[in-house]
XYZ file of C-alpha atoms in Angstrom:
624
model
C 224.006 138.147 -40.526
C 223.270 135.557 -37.495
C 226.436 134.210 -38.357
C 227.811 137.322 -37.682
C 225.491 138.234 -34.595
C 226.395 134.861 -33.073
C 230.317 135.079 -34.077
C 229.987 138.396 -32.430
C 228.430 137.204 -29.604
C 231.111 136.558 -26.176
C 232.050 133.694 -24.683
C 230.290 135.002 -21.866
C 227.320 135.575 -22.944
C 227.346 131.858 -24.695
C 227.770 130.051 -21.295
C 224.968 132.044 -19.800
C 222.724 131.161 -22.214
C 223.748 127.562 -21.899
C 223.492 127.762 -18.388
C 219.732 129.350 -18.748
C 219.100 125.890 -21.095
C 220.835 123.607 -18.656
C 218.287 125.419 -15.972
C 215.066 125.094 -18.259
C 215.764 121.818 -19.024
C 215.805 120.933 -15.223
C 212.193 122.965 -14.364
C 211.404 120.949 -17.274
C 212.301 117.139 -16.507
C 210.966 118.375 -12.623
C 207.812 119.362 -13.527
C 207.821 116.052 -15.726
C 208.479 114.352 -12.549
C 206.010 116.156 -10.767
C 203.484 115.517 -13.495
C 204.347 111.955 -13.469
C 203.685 111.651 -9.865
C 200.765 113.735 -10.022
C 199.365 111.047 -12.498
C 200.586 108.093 -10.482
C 199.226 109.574 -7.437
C 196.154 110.155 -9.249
C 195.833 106.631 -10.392
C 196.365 104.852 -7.108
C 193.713 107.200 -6.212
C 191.387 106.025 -8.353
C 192.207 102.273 -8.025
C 191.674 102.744 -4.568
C 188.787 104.510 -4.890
C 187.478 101.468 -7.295
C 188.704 99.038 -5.135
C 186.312 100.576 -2.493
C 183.304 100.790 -5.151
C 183.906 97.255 -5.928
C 183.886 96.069 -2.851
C 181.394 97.833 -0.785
C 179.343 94.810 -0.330
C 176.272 96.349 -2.113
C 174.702 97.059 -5.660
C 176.868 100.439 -6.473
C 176.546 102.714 -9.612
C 177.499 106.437 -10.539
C 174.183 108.324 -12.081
C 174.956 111.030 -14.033
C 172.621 114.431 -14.010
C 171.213 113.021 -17.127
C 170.424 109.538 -15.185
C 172.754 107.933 -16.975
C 174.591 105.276 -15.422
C 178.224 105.829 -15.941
C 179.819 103.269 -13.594
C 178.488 99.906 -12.360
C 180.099 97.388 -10.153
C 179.953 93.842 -9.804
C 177.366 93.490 -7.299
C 175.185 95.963 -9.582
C 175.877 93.757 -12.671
C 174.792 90.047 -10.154
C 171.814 92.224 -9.270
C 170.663 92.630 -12.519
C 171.857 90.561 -15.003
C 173.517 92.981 -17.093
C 177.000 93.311 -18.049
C 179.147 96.793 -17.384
C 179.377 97.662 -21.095
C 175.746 97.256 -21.413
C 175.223 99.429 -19.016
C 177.646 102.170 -18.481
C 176.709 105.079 -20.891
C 173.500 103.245 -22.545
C 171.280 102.904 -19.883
C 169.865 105.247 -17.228
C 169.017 103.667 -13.648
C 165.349 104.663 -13.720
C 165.145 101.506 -16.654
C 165.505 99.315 -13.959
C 163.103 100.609 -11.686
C 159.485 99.113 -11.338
C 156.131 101.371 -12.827
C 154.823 102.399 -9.631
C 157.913 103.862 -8.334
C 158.871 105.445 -11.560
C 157.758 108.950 -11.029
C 158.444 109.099 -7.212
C 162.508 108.393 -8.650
C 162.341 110.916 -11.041
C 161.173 113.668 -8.741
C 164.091 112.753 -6.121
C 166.108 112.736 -9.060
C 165.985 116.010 -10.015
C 164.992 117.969 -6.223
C 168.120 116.002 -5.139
C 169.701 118.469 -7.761
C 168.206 121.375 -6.942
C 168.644 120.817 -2.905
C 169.998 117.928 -1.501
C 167.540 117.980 1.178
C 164.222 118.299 -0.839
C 164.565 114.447 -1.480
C 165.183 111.590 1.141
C 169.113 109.410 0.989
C 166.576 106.614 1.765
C 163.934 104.803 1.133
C 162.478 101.638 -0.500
C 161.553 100.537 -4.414
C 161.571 97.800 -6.316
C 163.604 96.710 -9.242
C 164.090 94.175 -11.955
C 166.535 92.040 -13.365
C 167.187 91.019 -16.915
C 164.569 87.971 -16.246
C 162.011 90.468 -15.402
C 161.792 89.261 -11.977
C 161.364 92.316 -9.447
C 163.299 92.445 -6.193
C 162.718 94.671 -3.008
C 164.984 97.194 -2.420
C 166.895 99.601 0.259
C 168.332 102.589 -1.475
C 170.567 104.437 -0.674
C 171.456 107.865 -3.121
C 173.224 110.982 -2.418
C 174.958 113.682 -4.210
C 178.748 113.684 -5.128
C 180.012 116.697 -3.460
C 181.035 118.909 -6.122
C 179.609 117.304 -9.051
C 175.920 117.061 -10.758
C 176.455 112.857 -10.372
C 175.222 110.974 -7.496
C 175.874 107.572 -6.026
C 173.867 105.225 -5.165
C 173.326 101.918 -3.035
C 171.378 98.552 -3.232
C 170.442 95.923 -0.485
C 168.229 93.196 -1.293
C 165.400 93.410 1.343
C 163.525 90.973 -0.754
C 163.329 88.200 1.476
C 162.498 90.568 4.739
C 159.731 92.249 2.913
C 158.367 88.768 2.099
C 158.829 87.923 6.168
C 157.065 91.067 6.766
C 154.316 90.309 4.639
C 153.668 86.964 5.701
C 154.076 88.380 9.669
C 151.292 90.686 8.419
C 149.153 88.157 6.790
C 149.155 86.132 10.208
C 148.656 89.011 12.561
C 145.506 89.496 9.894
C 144.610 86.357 10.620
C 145.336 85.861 13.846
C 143.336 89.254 14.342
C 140.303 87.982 12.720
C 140.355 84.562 14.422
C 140.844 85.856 17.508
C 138.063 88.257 16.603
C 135.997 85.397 16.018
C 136.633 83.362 19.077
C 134.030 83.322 21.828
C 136.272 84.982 24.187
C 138.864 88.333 24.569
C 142.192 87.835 24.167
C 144.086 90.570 25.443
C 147.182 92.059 26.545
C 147.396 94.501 29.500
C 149.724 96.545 31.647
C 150.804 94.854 34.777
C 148.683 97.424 37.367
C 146.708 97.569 39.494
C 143.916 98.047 37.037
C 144.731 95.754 34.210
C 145.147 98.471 31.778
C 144.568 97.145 28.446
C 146.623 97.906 25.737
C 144.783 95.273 23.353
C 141.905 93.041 23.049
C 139.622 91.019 20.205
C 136.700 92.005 18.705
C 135.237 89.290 20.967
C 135.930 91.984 24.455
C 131.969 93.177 22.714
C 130.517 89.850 22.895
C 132.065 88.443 26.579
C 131.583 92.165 28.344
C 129.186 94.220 26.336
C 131.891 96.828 25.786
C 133.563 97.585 22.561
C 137.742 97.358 22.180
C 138.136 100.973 22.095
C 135.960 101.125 25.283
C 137.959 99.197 27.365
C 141.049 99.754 25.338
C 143.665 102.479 28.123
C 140.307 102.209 30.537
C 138.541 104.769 28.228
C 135.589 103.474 29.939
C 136.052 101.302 32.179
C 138.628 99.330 33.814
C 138.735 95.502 33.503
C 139.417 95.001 37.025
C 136.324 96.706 38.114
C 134.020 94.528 36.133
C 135.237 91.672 38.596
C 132.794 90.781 41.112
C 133.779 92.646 44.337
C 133.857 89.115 45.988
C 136.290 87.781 43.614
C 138.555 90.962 42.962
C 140.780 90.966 45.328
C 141.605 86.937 44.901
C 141.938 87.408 41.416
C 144.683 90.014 41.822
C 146.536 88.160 44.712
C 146.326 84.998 42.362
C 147.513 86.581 39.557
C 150.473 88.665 41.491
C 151.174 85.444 43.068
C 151.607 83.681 39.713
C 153.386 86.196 37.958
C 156.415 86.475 41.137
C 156.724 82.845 40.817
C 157.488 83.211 36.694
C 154.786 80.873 35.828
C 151.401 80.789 34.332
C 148.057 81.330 35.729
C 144.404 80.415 35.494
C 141.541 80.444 37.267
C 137.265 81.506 37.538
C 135.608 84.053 38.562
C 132.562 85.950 37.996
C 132.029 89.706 36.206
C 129.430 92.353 35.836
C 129.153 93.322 31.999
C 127.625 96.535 30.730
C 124.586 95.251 29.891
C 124.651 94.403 34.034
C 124.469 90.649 33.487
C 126.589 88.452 35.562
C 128.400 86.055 33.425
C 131.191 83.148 34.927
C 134.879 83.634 33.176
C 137.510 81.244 32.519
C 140.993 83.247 32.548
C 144.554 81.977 31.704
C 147.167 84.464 31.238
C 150.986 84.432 31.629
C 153.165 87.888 32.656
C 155.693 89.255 29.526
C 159.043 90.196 31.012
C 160.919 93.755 30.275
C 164.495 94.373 29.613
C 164.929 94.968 33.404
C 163.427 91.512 34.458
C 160.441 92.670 35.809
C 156.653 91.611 34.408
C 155.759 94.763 32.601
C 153.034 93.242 30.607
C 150.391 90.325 31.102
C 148.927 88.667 28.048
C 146.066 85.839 28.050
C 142.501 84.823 27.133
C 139.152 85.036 29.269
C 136.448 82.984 28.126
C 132.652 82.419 29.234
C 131.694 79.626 31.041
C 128.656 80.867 32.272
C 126.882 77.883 30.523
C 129.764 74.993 31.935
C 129.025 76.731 35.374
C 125.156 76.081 35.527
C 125.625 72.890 34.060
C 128.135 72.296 36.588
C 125.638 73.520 39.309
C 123.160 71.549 37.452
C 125.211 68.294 38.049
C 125.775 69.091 41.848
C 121.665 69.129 42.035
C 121.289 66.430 40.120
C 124.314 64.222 42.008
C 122.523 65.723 45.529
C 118.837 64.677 44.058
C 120.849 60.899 43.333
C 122.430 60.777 46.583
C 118.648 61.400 47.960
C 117.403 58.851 45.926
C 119.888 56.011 46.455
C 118.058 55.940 50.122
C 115.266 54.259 48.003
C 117.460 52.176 45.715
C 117.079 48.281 46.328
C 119.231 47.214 43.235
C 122.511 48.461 42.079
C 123.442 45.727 39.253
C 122.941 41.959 40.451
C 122.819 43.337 43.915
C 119.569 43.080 45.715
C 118.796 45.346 49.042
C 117.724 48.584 50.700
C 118.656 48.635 53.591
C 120.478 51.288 55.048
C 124.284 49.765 54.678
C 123.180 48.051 51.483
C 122.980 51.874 50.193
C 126.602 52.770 51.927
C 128.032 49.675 49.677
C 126.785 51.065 46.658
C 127.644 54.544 47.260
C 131.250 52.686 47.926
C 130.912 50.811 44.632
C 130.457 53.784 42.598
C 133.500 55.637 43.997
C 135.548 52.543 43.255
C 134.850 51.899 39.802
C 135.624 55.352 39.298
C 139.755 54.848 40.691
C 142.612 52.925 39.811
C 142.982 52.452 43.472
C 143.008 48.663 44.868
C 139.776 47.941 46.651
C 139.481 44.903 49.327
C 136.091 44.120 50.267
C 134.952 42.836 53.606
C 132.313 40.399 54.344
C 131.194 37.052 55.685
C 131.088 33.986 53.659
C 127.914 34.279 50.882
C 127.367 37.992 51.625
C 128.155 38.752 47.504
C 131.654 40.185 47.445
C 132.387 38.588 44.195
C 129.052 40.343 42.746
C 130.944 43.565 44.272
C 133.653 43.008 42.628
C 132.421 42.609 39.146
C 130.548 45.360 39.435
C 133.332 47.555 40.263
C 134.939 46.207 36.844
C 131.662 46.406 35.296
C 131.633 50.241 36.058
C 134.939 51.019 35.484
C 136.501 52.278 32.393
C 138.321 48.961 31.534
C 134.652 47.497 31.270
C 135.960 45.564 28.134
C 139.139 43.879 29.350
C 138.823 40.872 31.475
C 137.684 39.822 35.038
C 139.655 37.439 36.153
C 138.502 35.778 39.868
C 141.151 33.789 41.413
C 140.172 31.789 45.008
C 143.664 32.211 46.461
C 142.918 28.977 48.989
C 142.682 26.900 46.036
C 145.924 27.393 45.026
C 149.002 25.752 46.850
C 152.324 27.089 48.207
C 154.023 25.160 45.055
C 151.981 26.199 42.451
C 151.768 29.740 43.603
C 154.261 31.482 40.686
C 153.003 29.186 37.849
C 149.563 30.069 38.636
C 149.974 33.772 38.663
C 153.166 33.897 36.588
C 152.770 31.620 34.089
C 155.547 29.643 33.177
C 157.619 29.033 30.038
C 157.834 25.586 27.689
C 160.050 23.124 29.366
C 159.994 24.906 33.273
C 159.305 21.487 34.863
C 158.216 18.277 33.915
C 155.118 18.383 31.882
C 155.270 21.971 30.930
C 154.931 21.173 27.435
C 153.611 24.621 26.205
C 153.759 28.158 27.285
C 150.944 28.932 29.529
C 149.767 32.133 30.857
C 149.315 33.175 34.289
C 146.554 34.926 35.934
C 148.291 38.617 35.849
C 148.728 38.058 32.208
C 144.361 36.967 31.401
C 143.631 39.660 33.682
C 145.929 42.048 31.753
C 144.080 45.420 31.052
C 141.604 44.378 33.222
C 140.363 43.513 37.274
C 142.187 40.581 38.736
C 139.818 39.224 41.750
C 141.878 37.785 44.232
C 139.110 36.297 46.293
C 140.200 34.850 50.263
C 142.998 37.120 50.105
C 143.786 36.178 53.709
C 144.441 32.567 52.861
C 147.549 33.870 50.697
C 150.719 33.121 53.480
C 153.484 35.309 53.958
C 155.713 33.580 50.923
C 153.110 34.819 48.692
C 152.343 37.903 49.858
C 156.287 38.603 49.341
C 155.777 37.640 45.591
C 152.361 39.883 45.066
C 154.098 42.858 46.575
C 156.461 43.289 44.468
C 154.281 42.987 41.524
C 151.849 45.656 43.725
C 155.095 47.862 43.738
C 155.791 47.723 40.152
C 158.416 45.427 40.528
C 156.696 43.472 37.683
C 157.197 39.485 37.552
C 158.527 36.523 35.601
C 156.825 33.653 34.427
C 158.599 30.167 35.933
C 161.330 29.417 33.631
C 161.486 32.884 31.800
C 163.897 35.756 31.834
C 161.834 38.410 31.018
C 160.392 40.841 33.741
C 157.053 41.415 32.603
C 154.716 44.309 34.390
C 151.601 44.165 35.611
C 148.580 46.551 34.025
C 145.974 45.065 35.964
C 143.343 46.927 39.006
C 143.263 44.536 42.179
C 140.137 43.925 43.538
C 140.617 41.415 46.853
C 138.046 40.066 49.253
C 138.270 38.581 52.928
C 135.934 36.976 55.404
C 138.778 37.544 57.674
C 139.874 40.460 59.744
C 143.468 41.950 58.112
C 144.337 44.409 60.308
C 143.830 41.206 63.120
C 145.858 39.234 60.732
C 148.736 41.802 60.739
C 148.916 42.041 64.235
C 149.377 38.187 64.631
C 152.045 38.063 62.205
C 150.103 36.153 59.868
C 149.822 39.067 57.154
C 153.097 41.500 56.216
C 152.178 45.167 56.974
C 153.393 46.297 53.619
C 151.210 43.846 51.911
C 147.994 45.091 53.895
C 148.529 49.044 53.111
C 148.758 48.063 49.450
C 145.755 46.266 49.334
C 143.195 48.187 51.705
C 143.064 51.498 50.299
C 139.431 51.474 48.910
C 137.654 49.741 51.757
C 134.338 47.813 51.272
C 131.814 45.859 53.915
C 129.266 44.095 53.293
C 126.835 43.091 56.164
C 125.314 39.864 56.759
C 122.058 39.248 55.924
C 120.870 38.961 59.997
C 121.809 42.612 60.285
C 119.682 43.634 57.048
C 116.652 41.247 57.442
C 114.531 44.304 56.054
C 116.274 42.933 52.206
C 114.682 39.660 52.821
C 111.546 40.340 50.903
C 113.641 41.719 48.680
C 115.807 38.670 47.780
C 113.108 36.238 48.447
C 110.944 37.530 45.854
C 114.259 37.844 43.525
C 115.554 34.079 44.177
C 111.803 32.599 43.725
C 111.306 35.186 40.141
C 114.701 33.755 39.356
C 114.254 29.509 39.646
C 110.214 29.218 39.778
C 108.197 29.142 36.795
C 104.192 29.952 36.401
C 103.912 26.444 37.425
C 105.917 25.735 40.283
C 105.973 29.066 42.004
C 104.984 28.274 45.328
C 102.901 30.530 47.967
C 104.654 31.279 51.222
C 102.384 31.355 53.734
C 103.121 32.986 57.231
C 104.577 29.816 58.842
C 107.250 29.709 56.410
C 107.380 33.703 55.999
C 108.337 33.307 59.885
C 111.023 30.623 59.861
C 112.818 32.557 56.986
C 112.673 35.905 59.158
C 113.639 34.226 62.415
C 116.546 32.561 60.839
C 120.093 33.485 61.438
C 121.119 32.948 58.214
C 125.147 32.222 59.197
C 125.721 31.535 55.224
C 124.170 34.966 54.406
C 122.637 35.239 51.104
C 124.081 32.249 49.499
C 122.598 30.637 52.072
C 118.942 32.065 51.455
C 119.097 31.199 47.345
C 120.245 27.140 48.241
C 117.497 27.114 50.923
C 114.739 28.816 48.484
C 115.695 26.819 45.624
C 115.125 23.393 47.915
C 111.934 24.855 48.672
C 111.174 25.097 45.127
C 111.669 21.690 44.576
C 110.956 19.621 47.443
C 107.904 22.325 48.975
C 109.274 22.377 52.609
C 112.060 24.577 53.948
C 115.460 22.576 54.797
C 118.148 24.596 56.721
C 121.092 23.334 58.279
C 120.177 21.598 61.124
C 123.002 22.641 63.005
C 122.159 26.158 63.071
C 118.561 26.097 63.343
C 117.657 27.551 66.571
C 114.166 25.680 68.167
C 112.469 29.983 68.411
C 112.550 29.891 64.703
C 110.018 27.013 64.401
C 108.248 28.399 67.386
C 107.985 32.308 66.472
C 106.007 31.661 62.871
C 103.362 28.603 64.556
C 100.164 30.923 64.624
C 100.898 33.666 61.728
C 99.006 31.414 59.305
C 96.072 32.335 60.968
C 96.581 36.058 59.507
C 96.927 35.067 56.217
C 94.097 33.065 55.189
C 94.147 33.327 51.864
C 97.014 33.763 49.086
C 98.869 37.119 49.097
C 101.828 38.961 47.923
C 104.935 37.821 49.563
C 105.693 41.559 50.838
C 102.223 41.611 52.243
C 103.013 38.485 53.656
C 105.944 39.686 55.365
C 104.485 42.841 56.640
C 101.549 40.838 58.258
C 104.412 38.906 60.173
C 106.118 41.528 60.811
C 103.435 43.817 62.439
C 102.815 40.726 64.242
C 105.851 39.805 65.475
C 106.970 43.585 66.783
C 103.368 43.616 68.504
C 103.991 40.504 70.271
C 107.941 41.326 71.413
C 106.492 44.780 72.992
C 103.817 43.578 74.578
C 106.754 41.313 76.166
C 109.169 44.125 77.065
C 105.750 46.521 78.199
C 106.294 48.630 75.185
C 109.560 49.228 76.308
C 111.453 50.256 73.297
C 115.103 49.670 73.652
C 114.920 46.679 74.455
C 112.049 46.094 71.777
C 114.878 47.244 69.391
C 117.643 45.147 71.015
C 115.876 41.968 70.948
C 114.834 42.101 67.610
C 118.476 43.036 66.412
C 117.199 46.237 64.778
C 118.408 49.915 66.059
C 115.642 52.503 67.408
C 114.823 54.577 64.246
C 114.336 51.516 62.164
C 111.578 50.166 65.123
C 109.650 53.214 65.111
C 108.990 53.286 61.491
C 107.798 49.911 61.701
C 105.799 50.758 64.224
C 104.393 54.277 62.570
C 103.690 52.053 59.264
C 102.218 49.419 61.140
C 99.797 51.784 63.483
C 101.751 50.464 66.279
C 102.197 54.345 67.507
């Protein structure tokens, strides 16, 4: 019957069914086409959109509603330890999450669901790995538009939150020591009021008030706890500081709470903004109330030793009282205090070595060497070798190394003693040493430098010398910069019972001590003395020994026999030598103004003794 239907059927209507085919087929194999590009399209899609998951730099996965991770990538998988098929569709991201953020994931978890903005896209938790070990993390996790599934985010803050904690740990610390030291550190605005923004505990125990008392002035304002006669040179100090980009500190006094006064020590240096300018000022303020009246203490005390230094008649080996005696020993004690050279003045036996070693003996380099040198000793040929040294095989007979004087007194004091006797060749040498020039020893190649303090003494007159040519005026400036003179005994016959009674303490026994009656008394105070004190100890030592005074008959003036003829007649019987003297000398003064007709200028003049010093004889004698 189809048979027949389809014999039956025209031509026409056959090639319009075939042409309906031929078009089907063509929707057909388009639509294939379509659906095949759909798919490709759809696939790029996807790689691309797993090429960006991969590679987003981070810890990525896709949580499902169920909080099941569906899709990990490799950062995730480094993270943790796990592999992707582990993971995917087995576990749920809340099994890597620590205990104690369990439940707070969970509840974003599902309010993320129900709202996206019930539940934060960030925040902070901690994870573990397949070791166990538990990292610090920054999440990120947000909702896939469309979809129940979110994705989510992981940076490693581990290390940071370890920094932080640490940075915490030492401001706890530093907190708590500076809490603990006696002082306030602080920081403050830069105003006229030293606003503080911060300060120690230890603001309670320097000012009486209490951090959050002084803390935005709630109480009061630092800058008017300052003593009104300080304030306004602390402020200038510290603007002044502060425009010039360095640090400052300084003292000052403030008025606590409590109404005490108290001395500070500040130091403080200015924190610069953005813009450049000091916005802030940060620093410490300590008390030094105590170091102040100590300090004071000291001033007394140094006045109180100044005072009595008038009565002082022995500074070390030095014997005397008198009145210059005490100038040379204030001198002495400046100098051993300095590095500075010293050159000491004085006539021959005066004691300038015994000034020098005490200067070394005082000084800090106590325990390094004093080395005296008498420059006239040495000659012009031997000058280098003597205070260079020289080197094996310099000259004939220099058979060993030997040291010079720079290199004994190394450390130490080198005493160049007759320094004017040195000529102008070796003055040339010393200066450059003096200069830091440093020296070699004869024969040597090595340039050695000098660590040695110069102490020099002259009988002469340098700044004579230097005007006759006979001294360089380079060499003189570095040698007198500490200035010492010491007078000659005529001008400080006051001493003389002083040294007499030292010299005879020093060479008589119990046995041989002999008594000086007023005869001898007055030849020893009428004498000149023109070799000083030296002089004194060879003639007192004579007199030990042979019992009758011997001085150079040369300079023994005929008034010095004559003046002491009748004083034994005051002193009948043995007495103590100052007694002694002051018998003779009572006599003596009452005999010269009877001469003069009490006329006493020229009392004093004649006698070689200024005013004041003759009227306290004269009030100690009863001569008044």
């Amino acid at each position: 019957m189809a048979q027949m239907n389809d014999s039956n059927k025209s031509k026409t209507d056959l090639i319009k069914e075939l042409q309906s085919l031929r078009q089907q087929m063509a929707a057909f194999e388009k639509m294939e086409t379509q659906r095949r590009d759909t798919q490709k399209a759809l696939e790029e899609s996807e790689e691309r959109y797993r090429s960006v998951f991969e590679n987003t730099g981070t810890a990525t996965i896709i949580i499902e509603n169920d909080m099941t991770i569906s899709m990990v990538n490799a950062k995730f998988e480094e993270l943790t330890g796990f592999p992707k098929n582990e993971i995917c569709n087995r576990m749920k991201w809340t099994d890597f999450v620590a205990e104690e953020d369990m439940e707070r994931m969970k509840q974003y978890h599902v309010k993320r669901r129900q709202d996206r903005s019930l539940a934060p896209t960030e925040y902070e938790c901690r994870v573990h790995n397949r070791l166990g070990e538990y990292k610090d993390m920054y999440v990120r996790i947000d909702m896939i538009q469309g979809t129940l599934c979110s994705v989510g985010s992981f940076n490693d803050i581990t290390a940071f939150k370890q920094t932080e904690k640490a940075l915490i740990e030492s401001e706890r610390k530093l907190s708590k020591l500076m809490g603990n030291l006696p002082g306030m550190a602080y920081r403050c605005k830069n105003d006229s009021l030293r606003t503080m923004k911060y300060v120690s505990a230890g603001c309670k125990w320097l000012t009486d008030f209490s951090p959050f008392e002084l803390i935005d002035n709630s109480k009061r304002a630092y800058m008017d706890m300052i003593h009104p006669d300080d304030r306004d040179h602390v402020y200038d100090q510290i603007q002044s500081s502060l425009a010039a980009g360095r640090p400052f500190q300084m003292e000052y006094r403030i008025n606590t709470a409590s109404g005490q006064l108290k001395w500070v020590w500040e130091e403080g240096l200015g924190i610069v903004g953005e813009d450049g300018a000091v916005t802030e000022v940060e620093g410490f303020i300590s008390d030094m109330t105590g170091h102040k009246l100590e300090e004071e203490q000291l001033i007394k005390e140094n006045k109180s030793l100044k005072s009595s230094i008038q009565e002082r008649y022995k500074f070390g080996d030095i014997i005397g009282k008198n009145r210059s005696m005490q100038d040379v020993y204030e001198h002495i004690s400046k100098a051993a205090v300095s590095n500075a050279n010293v050159i000491i003045y004085g006539e021959s036996g005066t004691g300038k070595e015994l000034v020098a070693r005490e200067i070394h003996k005082l000084s800090d380099n106590s325990d390094r060497p004093f080395v005296p040198v008498n420059c006239s000793a040495i000659p012009e040929n031997l000058f280098e070798s003597e205070f260079f040294g020289y080197k094996k095989g310099a000259f004939t007979g220099a058979n060993v190394d030997k040291s010079g004087y720079f290199d004994r007194a190394n450390g130490g004091t080198l005493f160049l003693d007759e320094l004017g006797e040195i000529d102008l060749s070796g003055q040339v040498k010393l200066l450059r040493v003096l200069e830091g020039g440093g020296y070699t020893p004869v024969g040597g190649h090595e340039v050695k430098q000098a660590d040695v303090r110069i102490v020099a003494a002259t009988n002469r007159n340098l700044k004579e010398e230097v005007k006759a040519g006979r001294m360089r005026e380079d060499f003189f400036y570095r040698i007198h910069i500490i200035p010492i003179t010491l007078p000659p005994l005529r001008e400080r016959k006051d001493d003389l019972p002083l040294l007499i009674e030292h010299f005879l303490s020093v060479y008589a026994t119990s046995e041989n001590m002999p008594v000086l009656d007023g005869n001898v008394l007055g030849m020893l105070y009428n004498y000149d003395w023109p070799g000083n004190v030296r002089e004194l100890q060879n003639v007192l030592q004579r007199y030990i020994t042979l019992k009758t005074l011997d001085f150079l008959p040369a300079s023994v003036p005929r008034s010095v026999l004559a003046a002491g003829t009748n004083t034994d007649e005051i002193i009948q019987d043995a007495v103590s030598l100052e007694d002694a003297m002051d018998h003779f000398e009572k006599k003596v003064i009452a005999q010269v103004l009877a001469k003069n007709r009490w006329q006493k200028t020229r009392v004093a003049s004649e006698l070689n003794i200024n005013r004041k010093t003759l009227f306290r004889k004269m009030k100690k004698f009863g001569l008044l």
